[in-house]
Structure formats: structure tokens, C-alpha cells
Backbone as numpy.savetxt, mean C-alpha at the origin, in Angstrom:
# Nx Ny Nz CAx CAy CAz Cx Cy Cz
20.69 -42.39 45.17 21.62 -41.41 44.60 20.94 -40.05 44.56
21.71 -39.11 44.97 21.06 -37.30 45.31 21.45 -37.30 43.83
21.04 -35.61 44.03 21.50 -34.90 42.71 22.78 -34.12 42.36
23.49 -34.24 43.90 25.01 -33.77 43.71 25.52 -35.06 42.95
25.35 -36.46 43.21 25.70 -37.55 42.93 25.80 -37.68 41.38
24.26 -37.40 41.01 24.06 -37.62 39.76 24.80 -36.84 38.71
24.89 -35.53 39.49 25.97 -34.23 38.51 27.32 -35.26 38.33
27.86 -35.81 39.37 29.09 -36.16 39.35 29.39 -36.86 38.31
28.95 -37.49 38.57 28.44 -39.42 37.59 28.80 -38.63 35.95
27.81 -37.85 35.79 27.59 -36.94 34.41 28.85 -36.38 33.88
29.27 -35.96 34.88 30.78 -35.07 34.76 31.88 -35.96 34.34
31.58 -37.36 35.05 32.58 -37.97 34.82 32.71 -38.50 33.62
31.79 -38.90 32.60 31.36 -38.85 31.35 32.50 -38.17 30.20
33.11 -38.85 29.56 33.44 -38.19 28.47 32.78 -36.88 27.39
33.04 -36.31 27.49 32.22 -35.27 26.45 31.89 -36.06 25.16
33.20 -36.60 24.68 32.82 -37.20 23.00 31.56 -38.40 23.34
31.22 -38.97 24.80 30.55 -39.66 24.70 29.07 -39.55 25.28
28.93 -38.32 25.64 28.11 -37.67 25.72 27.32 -36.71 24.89
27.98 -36.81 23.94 27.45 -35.75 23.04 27.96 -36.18 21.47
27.06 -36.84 20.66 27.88 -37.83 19.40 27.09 -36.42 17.96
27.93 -36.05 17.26 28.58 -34.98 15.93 27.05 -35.67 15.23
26.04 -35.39 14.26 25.07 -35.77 13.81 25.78 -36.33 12.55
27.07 -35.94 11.81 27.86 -37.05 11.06 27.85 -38.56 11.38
28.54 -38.87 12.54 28.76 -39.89 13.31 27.41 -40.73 13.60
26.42 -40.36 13.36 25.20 -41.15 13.67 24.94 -41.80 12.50
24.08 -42.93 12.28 23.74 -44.21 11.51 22.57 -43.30 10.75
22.41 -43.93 9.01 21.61 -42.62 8.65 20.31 -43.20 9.41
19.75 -43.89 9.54 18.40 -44.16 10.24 18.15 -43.11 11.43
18.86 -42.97 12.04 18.92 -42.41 13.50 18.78 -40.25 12.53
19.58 -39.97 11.38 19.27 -38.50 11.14 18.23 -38.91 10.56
17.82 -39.98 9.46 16.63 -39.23 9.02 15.14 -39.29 10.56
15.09 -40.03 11.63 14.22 -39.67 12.43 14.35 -38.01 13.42
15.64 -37.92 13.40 15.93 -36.77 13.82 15.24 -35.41 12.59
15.55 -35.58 11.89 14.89 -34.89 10.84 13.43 -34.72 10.49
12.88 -36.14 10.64 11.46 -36.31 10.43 10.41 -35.34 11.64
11.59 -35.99 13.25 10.85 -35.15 14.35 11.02 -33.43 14.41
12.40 -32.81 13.47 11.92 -32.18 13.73 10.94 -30.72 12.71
10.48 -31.43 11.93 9.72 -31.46 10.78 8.24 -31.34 11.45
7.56 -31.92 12.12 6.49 -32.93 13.10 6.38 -31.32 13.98
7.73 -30.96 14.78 7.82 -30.14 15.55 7.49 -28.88 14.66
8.09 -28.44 13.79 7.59 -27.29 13.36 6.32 -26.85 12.55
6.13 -27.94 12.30 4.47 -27.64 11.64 3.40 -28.13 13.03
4.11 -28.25 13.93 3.23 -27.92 15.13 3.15 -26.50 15.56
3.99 -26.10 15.44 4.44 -24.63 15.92 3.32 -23.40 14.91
3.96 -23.83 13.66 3.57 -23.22 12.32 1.93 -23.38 12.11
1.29 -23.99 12.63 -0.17 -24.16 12.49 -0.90 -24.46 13.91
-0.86 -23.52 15.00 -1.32 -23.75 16.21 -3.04 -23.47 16.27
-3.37 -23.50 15.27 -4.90 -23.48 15.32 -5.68 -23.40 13.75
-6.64 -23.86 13.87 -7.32 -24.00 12.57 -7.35 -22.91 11.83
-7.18 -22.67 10.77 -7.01 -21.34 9.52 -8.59 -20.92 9.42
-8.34 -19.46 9.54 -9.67 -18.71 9.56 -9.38 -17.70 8.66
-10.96 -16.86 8.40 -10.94 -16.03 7.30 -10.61 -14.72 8.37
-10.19 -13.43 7.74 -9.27 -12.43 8.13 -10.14 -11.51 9.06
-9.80 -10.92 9.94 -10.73 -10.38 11.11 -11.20 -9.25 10.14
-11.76 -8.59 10.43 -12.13 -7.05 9.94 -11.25 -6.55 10.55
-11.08 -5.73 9.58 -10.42 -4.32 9.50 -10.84 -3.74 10.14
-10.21 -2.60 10.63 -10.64 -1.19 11.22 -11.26 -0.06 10.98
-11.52 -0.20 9.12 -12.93 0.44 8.45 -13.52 -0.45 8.46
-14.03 -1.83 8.43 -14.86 -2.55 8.63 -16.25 -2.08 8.89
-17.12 -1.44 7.98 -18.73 -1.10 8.08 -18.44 0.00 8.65
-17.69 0.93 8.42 -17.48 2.39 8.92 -17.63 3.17 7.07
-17.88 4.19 6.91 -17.47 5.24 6.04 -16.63 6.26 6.38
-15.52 6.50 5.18 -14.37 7.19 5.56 -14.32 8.47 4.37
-13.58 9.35 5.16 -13.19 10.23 4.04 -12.02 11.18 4.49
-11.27 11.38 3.50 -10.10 11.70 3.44 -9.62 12.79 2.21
-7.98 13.06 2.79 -7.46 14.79 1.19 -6.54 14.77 1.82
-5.80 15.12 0.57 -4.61 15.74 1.06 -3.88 16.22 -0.33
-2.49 16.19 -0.01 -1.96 16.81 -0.96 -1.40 15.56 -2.34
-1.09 15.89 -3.16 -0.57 14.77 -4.17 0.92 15.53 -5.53
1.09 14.41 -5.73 2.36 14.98 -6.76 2.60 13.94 -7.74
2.36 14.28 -8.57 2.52 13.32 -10.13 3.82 13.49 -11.01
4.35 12.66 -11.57 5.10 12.34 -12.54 4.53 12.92 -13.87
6.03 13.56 -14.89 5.72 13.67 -16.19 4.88 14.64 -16.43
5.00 15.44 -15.60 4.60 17.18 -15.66 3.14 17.19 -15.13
2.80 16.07 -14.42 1.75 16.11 -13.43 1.75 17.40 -12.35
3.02 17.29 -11.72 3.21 18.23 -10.79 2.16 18.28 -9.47
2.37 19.13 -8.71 1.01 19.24 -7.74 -0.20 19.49 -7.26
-0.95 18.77 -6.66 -2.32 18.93 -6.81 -2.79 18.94 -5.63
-3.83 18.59 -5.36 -5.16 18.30 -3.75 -6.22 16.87 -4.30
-6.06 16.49 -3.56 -7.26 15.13 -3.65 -7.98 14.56 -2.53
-9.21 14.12 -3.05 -9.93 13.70 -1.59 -10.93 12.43 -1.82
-11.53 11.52 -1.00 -11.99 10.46 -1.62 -12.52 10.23 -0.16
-13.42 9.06 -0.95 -14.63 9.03 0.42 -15.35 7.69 -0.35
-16.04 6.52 0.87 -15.86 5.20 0.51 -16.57 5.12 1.56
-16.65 3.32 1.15 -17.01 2.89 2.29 -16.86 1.26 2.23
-16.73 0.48 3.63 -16.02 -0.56 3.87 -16.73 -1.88 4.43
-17.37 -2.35 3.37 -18.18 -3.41 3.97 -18.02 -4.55 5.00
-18.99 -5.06 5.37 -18.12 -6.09 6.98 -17.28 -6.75 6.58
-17.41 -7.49 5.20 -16.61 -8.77 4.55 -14.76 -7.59 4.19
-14.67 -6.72 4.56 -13.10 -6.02 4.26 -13.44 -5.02 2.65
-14.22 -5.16 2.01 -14.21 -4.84 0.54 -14.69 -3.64 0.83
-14.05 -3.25 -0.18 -13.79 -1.23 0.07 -14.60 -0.69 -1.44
-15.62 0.07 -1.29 -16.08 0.96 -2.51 -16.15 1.97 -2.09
-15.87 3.38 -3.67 -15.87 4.33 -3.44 -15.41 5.19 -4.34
-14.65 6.34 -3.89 -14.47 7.42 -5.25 -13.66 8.33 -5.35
-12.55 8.83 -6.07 -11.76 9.95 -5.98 -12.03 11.14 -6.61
-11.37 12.40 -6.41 -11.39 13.22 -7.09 -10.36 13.95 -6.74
-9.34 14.80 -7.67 -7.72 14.73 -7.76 -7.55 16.11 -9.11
-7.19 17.14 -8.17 -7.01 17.88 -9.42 -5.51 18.51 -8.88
-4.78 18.77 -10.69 -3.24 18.63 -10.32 -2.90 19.97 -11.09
-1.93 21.04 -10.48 -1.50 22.23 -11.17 -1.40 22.47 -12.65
-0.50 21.19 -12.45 0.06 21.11 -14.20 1.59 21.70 -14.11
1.65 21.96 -15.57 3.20 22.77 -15.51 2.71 23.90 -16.44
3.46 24.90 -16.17 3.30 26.47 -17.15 4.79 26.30 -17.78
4.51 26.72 -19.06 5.77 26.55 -19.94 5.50 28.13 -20.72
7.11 29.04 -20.32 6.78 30.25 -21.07 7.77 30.32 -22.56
7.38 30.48 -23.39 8.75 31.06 -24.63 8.59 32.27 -25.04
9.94 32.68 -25.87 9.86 33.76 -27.21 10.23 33.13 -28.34
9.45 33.22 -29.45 10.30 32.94 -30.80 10.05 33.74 -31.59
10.86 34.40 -31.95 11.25 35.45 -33.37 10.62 37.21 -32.63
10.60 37.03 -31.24 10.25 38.48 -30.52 8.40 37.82 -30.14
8.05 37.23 -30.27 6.77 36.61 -29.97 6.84 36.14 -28.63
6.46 36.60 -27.39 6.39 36.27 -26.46 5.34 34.78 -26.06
4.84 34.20 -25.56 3.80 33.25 -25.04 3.98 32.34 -23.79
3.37 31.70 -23.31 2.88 30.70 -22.58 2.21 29.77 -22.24
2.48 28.14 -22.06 1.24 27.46 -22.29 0.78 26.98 -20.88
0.09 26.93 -20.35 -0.04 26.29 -18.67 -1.23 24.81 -19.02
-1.28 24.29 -18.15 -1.71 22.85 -18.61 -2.31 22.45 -17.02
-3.48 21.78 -16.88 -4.29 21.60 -15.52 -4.77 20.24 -16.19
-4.62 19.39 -14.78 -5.22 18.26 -15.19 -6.61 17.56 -13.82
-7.64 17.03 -13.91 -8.14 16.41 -12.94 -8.58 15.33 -13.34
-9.27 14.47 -12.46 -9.76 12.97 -12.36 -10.48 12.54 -11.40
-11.51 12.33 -11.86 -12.54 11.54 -11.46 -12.88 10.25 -11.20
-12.62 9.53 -10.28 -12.93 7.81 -10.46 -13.57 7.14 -9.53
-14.33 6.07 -10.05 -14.94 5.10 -9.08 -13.76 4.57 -8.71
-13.79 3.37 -7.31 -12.81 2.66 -6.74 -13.08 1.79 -5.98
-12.44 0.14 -6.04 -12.81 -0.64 -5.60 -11.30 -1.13 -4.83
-11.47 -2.22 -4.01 -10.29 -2.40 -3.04 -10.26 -3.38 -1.74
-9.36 -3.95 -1.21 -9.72 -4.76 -0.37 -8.60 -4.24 1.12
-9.32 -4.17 1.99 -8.63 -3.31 3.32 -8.36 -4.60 4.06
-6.88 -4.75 4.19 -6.35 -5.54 5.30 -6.02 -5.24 6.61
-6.64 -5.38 7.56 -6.33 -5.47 8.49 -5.46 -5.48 9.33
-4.02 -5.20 9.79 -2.70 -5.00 10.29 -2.93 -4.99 12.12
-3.57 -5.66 12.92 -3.58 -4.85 13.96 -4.71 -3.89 14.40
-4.49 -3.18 15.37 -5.72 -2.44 15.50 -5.68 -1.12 15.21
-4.53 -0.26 14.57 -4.27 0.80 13.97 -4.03 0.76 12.52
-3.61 -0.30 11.91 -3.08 0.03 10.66 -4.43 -0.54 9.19
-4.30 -0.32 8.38 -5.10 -0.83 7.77 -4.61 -0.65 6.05
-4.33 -1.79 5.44 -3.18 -1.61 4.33 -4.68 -1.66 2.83
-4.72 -0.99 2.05 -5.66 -1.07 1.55 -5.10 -0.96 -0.69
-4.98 -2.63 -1.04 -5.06 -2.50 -3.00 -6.36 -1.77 -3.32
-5.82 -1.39 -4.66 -7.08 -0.53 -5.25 -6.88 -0.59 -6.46
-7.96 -0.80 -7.10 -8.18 -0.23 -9.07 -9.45 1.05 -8.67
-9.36 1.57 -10.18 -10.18 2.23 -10.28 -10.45 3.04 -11.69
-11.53 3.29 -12.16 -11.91 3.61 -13.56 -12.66 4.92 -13.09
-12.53 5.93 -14.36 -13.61 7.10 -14.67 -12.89 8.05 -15.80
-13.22 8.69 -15.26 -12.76 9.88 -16.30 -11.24 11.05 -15.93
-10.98 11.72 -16.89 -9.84 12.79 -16.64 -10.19 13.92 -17.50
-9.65 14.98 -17.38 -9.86 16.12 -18.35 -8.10 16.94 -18.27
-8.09 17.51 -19.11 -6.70 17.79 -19.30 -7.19 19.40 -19.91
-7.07 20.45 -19.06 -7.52 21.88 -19.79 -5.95 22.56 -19.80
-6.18 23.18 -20.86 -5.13 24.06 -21.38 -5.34 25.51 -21.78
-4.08 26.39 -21.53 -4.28 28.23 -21.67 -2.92 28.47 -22.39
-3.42 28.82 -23.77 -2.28 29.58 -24.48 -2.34 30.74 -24.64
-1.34 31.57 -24.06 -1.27 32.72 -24.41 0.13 33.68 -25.03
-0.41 34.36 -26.27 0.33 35.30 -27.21 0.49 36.87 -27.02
1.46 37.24 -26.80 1.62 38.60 -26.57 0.07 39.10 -25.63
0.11 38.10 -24.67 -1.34 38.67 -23.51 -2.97 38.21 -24.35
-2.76 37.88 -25.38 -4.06 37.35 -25.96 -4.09 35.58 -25.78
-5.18 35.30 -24.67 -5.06 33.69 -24.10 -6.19 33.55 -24.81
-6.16 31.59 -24.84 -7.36 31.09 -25.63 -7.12 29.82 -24.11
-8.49 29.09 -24.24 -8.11 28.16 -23.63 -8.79 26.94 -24.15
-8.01 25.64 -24.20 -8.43 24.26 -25.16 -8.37 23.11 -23.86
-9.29 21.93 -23.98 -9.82 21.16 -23.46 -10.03 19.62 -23.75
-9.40 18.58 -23.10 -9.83 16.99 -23.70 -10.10 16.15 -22.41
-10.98 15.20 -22.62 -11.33 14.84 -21.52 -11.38 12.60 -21.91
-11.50 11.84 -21.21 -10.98 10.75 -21.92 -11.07 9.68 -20.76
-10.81 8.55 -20.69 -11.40 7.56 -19.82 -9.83 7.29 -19.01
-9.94 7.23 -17.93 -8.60 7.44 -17.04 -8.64 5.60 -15.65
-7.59 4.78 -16.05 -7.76 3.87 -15.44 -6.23 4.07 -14.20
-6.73 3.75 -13.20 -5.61 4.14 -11.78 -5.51 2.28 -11.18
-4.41 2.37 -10.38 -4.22 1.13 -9.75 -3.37 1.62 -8.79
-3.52 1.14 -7.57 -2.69 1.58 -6.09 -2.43 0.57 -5.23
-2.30 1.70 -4.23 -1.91 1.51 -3.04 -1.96 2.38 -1.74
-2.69 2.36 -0.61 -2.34 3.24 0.51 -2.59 2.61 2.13
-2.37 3.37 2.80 -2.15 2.71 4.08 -3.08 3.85 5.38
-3.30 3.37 6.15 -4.51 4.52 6.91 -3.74 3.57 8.61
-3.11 4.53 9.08 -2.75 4.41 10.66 -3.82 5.42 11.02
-4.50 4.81 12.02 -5.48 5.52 13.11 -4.83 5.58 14.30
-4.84 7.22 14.26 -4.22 7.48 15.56 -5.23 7.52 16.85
-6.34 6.83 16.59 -7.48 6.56 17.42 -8.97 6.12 17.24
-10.15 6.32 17.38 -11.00 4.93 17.03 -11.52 5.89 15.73
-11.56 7.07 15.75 -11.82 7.76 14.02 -10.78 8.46 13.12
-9.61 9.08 13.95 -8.99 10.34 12.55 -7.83 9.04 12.32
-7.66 9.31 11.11 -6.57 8.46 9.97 -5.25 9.36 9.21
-3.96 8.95 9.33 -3.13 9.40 8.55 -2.55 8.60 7.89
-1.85 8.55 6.11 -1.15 8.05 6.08 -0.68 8.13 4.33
0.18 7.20 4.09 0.88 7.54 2.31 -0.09 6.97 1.01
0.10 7.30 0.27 -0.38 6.77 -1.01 0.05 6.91 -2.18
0.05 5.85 -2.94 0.64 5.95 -4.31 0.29 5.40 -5.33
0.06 5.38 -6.44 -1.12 5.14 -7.94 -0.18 5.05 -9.06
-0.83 4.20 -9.24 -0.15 4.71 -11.45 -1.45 4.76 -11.91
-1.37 6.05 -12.89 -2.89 5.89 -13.73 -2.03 6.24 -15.10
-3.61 5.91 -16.48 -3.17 5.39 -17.01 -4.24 6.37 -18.16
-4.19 7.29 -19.22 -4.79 7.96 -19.74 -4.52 8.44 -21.41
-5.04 8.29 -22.30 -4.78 8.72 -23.69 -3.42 8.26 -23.98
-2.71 6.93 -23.97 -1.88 6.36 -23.88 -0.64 7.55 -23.11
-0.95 7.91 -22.13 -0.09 8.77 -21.29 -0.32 7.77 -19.80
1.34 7.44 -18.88 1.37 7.28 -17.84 1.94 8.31 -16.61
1.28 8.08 -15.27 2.24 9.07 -14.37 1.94 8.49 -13.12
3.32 8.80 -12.40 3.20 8.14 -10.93 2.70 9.02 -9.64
1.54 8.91 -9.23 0.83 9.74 -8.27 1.08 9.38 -7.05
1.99 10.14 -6.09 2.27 9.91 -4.39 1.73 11.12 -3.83
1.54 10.68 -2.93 0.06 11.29 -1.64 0.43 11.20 -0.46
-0.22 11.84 0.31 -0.57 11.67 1.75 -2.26 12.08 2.06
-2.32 11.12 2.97 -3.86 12.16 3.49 -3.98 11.94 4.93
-5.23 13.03 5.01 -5.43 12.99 6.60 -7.39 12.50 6.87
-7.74 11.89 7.21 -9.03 11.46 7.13 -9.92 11.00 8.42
-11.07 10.68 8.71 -11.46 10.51 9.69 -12.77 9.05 9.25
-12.82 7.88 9.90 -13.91 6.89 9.56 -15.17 7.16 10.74
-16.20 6.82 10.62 -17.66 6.96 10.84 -18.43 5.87 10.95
């Protein structure tokens, strides 16, 4: 018998009996259908033994980076820059520094002119673990502890004073570093820190280069 033969034969076949509804089957017959294809996908799903995560693309490089930033809750805008470094095992140490406009607030009361303007910066160590994405991307969690200072300028009919507090400042993130080639880095960032029971949400960009 050819294979025109065999088409025929096939054709001549009922459809309903060629092809039986997985209702219509005996349950023995779905649950092996089920079992195989269970078998099948955790073949698929695990095609090789589980390994620990390649390095990253800072991987034993030192990086450093700035850019611009903008805070929540009269944070307003600032400049920041930070510089680290990325051990073979992915683990990221290192350090920020982040200083933010503030907001200027002017009044009059009772013919009394004034103004108060308000500057804030921060200082912190930083620790973090850089994932790996590929050979451009590199997704990087972060905490980090140090300090903040919060300076202030009041001024009365043109006579300014200026007052000062400074206080232990804890941050927690997030940012991302696309390399647009084997050193310069761009990419977003974003923080909550956490200071003199005051919070604010810090989003970023930077532009950076690894070494």
C-alpha cells in the first residue's frame, strides 16, 4: 500500500471515529493523558540543571554615575551622584550623595514682608544586589543608611538668619543601568527615604560609565 492509498483509507474514516471528544474517553485513559502531559512539561520547564546567576554586567567593574532627581513633599529638585562597586558574586557596595533645592515659601503678615527657603542633602552608604538581565541591562535592589541635613534661611524685611538639623536618614530602592556599550550606562531610579519621622519619594535618572 503507497501513500496515496493510505490517505484514502484515512479519508474514508469517519471523523467521529477518528477523532473521540476527551469527555467520551474512560476516566483511566484522561487521567494518563493528563499525567503525560504533566511529564511533558516539566521536561520542557527544567531543560538543564539549576545554576547560580551569571554575573552581571558590573560584575568586578566600579561604576559611577549623576544625574538629576525630584522628591516628594517639598523635596523638589536636586543633582545626585554615587559611585560603587560590584563584586564577582553580583553584590553591589557603595555610596550616595543627593542634594535637593527645597522649596522657598514667601509671606506678608500685618505689612511684615519675609521668606523661608529650605535645602536639603544626604549622604549614604549602600548596599544591593545587581541582576543581571542580558547583556545590557542590569536591574539593581538597594538599602541604604547615613546621614541628612536639612538647612534653612529666614528672612524679615531683608534681614536673613540661617538654621540647621542634621539626623540619621534610611533610603530603600530601586534602579536599572542599560549599557549602551561595554562602559557608559543610562537609566531610571527611584527611593523612599525615610528621616526625622518625615517620608519622600525620590525619582531619578542617571548617566554613568563602569570600569
Amino acid at each position: 500500500m503507497n501513500a496515496i492509498d493510505m490517505m484514502e483509507e484515512e479519508a474514508a474514516v469517519p471523523t467521529s471515529k477518528r477523532w473521540r471528544p476527551l469527555s467520551t474517553m474512560p476516566v483511566r485513559c484522561r487521567w494518563k493523558i493528563l499525567a503525560t502531559l504533566l511529564v511533558a512539561q516539566c521536561a520542557f520547564a527544567v531543560p538543564r540543571p539549576a545554576r547560580a546567576l551569571e554575573p552581571a554586567q558590573t560584575a568586578g567593574r566600579v561604576q559611577a554615575s549623576g544625574g538629576p532627581r525630584f522628591g516628594t513633599d517639598n523635596v523638589a529638585f536636586g543633582l545626585g551622584a554615587r559611585g560603587g562597586y560590584t563584586i564577582d558574586n553580583n553584590v553591589y557596595v557603595g555610596g550616595a550623595l543627593d542634594y535637593f533645592l527645597g522649596q522657598s515659601t514667601t509671606y506678608s503678615v500685618a505689612g511684615v514682608n519675609g521668606s523661608v527657603t529650605n535645602r536639603l542633602w544626604i549622604l549614604s552608604a549602600e548596599g544591593g544586589y545587581d541582576f543581571g538581565l542580558g547583556e545590557r541591562v542590569v536591574v539593581r535592589p538597594y538599602g541604604g543608611l547615613g546621614v541628612g541635613g536639612v538647612t534653612g534661611e529666614v528672612c524679615v524685611q531683608g534681614a536673613c538668619s540661617s538654621t540647621g538639623t542634621t539626623g540619621f536618614v534610611f533610603t530603600v530602592g530601586g534602579l536599572l543601568n542599560y549599557f549602551l556599550g561595554e562602559r557608559m550606562f543610562i537609566g531610571p531610579d527611584l527611593r523612599l527615604f525615610h528621616a526625622n519621622n518625615t517620608s519622600a519619594l525620590v525619582i531619578g535618572a542617571h548617566f554613568g560609565a563602569a570600569f
